[in-house]
PDB file of C-alpha atoms in Angstrom:
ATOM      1  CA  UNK K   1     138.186  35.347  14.786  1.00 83.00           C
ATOM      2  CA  UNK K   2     140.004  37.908  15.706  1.00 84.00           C
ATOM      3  CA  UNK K   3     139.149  41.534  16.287  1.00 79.00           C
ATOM      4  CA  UNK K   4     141.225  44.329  15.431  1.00 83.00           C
ATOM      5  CA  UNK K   5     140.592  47.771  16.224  1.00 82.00           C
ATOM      6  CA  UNK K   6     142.707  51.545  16.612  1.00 90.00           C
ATOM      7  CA  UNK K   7     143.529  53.225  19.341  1.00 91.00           C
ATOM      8  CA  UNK K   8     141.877  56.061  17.853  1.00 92.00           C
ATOM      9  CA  UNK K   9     139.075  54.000  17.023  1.00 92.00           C
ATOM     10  CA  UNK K  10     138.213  52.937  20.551  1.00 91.00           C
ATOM     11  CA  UNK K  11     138.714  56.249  21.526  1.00 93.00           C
ATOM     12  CA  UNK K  12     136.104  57.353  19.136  1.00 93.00           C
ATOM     13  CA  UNK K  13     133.783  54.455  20.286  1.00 93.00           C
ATOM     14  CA  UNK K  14     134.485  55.050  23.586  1.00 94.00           C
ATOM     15  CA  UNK K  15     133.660  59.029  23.218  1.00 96.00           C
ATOM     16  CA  UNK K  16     130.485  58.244  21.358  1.00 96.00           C
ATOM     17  CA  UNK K  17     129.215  55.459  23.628  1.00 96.00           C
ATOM     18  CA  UNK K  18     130.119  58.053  26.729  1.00 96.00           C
ATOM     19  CA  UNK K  19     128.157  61.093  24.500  1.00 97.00           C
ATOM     20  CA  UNK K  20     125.532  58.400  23.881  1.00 97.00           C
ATOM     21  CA  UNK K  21     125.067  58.075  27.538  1.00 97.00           C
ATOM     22  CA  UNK K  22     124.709  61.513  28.797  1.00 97.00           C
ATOM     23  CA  UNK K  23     122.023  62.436  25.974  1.00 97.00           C
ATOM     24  CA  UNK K  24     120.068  59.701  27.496  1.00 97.00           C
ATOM     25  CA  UNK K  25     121.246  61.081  30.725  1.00 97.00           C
ATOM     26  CA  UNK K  26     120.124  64.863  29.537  1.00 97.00           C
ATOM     27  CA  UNK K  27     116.808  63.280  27.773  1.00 97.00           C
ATOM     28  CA  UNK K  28     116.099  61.400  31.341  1.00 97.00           C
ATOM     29  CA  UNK K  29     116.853  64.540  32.997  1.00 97.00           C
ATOM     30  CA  UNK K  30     114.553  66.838  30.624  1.00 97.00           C
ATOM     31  CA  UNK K  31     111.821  64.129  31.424  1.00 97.00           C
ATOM     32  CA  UNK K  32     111.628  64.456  35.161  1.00 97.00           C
ATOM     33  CA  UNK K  33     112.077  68.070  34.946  1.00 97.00           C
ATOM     34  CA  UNK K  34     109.276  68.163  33.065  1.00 97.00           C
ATOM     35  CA  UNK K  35     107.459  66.206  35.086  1.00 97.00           C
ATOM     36  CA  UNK K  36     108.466  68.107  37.806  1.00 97.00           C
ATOM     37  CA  UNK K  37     106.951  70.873  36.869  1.00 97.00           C
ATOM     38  CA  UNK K  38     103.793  69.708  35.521  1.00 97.00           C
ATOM     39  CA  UNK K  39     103.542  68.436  39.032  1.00 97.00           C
ATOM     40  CA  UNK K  40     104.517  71.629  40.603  1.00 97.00           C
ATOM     41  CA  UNK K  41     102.110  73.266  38.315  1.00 97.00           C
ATOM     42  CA  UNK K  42      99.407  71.373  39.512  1.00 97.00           C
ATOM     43  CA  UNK K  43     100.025  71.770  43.068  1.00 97.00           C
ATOM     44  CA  UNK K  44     100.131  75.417  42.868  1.00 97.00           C
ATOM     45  CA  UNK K  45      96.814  75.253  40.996  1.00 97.00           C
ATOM     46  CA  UNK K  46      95.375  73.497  43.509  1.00 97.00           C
ATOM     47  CA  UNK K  47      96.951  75.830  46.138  1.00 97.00           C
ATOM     48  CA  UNK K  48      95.319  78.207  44.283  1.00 97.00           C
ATOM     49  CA  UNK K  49      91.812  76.813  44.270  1.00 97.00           C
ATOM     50  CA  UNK K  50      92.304  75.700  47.777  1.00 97.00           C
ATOM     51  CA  UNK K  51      93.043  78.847  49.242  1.00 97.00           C
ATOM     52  CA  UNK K  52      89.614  80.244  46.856  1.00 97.00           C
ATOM     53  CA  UNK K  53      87.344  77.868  48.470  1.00 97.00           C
ATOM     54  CA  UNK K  54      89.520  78.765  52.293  1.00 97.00           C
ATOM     55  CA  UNK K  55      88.688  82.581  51.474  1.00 97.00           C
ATOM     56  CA  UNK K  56      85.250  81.916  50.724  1.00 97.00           C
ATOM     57  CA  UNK K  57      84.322  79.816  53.763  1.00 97.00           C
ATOM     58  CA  UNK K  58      86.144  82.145  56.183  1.00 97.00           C
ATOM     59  CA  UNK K  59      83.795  85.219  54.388  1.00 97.00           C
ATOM     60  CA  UNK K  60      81.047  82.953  55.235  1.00 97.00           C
ATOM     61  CA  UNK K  61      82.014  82.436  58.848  1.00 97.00           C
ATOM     62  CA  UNK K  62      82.665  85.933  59.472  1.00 97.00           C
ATOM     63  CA  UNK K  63      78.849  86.777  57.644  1.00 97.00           C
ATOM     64  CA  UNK K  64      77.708  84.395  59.986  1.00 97.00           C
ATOM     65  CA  UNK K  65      79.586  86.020  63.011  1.00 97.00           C
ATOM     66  CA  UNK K  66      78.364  89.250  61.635  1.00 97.00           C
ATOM     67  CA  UNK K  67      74.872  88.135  61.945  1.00 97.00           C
ATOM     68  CA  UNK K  68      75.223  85.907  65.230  1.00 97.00           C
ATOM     69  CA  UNK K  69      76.625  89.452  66.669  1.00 97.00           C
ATOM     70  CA  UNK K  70      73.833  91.356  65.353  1.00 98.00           C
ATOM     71  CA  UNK K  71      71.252  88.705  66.597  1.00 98.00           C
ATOM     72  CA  UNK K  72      73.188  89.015  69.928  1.00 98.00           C
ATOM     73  CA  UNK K  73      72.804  93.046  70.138  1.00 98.00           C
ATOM     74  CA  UNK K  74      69.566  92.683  69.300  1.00 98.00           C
ATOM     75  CA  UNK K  75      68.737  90.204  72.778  1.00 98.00           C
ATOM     76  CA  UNK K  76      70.824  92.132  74.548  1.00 98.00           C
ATOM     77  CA  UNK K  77      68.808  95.260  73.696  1.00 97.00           C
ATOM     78  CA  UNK K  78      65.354  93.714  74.641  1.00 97.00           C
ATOM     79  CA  UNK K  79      66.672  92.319  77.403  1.00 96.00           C
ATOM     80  CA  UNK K  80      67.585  95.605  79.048  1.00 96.00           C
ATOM     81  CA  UNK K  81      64.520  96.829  78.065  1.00 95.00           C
ATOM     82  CA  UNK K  82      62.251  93.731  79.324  1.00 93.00           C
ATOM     83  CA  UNK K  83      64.674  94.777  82.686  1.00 91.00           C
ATOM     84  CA  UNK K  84      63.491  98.368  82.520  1.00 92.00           C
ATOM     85  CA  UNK K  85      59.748  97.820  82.341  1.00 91.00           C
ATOM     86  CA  UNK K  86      59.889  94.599  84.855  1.00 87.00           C
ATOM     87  CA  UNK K  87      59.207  97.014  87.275  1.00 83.00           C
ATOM     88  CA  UNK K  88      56.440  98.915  86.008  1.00 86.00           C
ATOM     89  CA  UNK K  89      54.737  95.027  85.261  1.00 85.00           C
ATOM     90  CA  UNK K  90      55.664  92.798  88.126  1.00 86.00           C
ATOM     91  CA  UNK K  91      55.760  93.004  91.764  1.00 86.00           C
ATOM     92  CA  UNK K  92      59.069  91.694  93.730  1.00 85.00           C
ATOM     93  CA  UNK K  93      57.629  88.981  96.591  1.00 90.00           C
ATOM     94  CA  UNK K  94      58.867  91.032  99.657  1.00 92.00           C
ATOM     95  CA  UNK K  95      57.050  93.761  98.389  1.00 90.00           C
ATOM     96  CA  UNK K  96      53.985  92.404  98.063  1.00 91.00           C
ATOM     97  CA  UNK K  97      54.066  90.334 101.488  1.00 94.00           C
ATOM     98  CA  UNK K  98      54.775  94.091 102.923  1.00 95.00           C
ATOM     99  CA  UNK K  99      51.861  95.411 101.270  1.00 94.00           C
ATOM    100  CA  UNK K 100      49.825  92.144 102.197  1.00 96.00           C
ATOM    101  CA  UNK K 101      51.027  92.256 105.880  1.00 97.00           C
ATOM    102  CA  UNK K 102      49.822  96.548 106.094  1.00 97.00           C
ATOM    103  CA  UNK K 103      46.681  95.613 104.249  1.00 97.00           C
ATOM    104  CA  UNK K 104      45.977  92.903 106.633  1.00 97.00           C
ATOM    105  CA  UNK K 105      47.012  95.019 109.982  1.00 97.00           C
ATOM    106  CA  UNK K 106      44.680  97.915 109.058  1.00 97.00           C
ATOM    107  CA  UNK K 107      41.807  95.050 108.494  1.00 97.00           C
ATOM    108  CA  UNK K 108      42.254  93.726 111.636  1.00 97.00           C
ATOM    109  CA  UNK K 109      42.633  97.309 112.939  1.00 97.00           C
ATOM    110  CA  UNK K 110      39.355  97.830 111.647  1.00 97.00           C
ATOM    111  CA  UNK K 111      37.285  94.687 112.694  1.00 97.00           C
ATOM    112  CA  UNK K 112      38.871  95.555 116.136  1.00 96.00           C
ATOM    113  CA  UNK K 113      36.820  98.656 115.596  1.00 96.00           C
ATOM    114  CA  UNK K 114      34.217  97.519 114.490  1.00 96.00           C
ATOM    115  CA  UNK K 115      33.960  94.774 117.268  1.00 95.00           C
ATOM    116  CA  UNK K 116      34.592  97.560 119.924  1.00 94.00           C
ATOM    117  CA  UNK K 117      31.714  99.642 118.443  1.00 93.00           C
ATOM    118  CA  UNK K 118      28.914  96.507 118.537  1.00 92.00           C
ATOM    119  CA  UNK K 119      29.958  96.117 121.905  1.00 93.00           C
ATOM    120  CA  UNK K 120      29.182  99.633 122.618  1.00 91.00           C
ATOM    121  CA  UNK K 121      26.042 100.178 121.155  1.00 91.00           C
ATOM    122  CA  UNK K 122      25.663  96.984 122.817  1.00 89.00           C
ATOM    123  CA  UNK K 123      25.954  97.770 126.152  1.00 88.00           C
ATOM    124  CA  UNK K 124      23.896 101.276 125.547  1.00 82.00           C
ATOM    125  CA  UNK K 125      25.885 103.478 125.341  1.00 61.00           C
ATOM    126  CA  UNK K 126      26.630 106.251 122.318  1.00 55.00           C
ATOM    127  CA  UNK K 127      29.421 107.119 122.244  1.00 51.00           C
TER     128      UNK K 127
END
């Protein structure tokens, strides 16, 4: 069997099996660009929908900080005041020994007195 064929013929087979090949090539191509960007499309919706859900947390956290710093005001504010009527309520410990100690002196100031004037009356006399 033998097989005969042009030169022009196998140039034409030759050019058809090479234009073949690239629309297979350009089909292949068309595919994973496709692909590609169905892909990329669904990233960037997902970017999207990410960075929804980011911005809504971080407006949560800063209500929350908003309220934490309010809550913190507030504290601070009766604090100061609970330090501003401490002294009106409570007595510091050194000041009440002082107080105790003078008390006590003018007591025993007193039963001296007192002892010195049983004595007297005592011993007669009136003055």
């Amino acid at each position: 069997m033998t097989l005969q064929a042009d030169f022009w013929q196998l140039v034409g087979l030759l050019v058809s099996f090479f234009t073949f090949c690239a629309g297979g090539a350009a089909l292949i191509l068309r595919l994973i660009g496709k692909n590609l960007d169905e892909r990329f499309a669904n990233q960037e919706k997902t970017r999207a929908e990410a960075q929804v859900q980011l911005a809504s947390r971080l407006d949560g956290i800063e209500q929350v900080n908003r309220d934490e710093t309010i809550q913190w005001q507030r504290v601070e504010r009766e604090f100061l005041k609970f330090q501003a009527d401490l002294p009106l309520r409570y007595v510091m410990r050194d000041d009440y020994i002082r107080g105790q100690t003078v008390i006590e002196a003018k007591l025993d100031g007193l039963a001296g007195r007192i002892e010195n004037a049983q004595l007297r009356s005592m011993l007669g006399g009136t003055q």
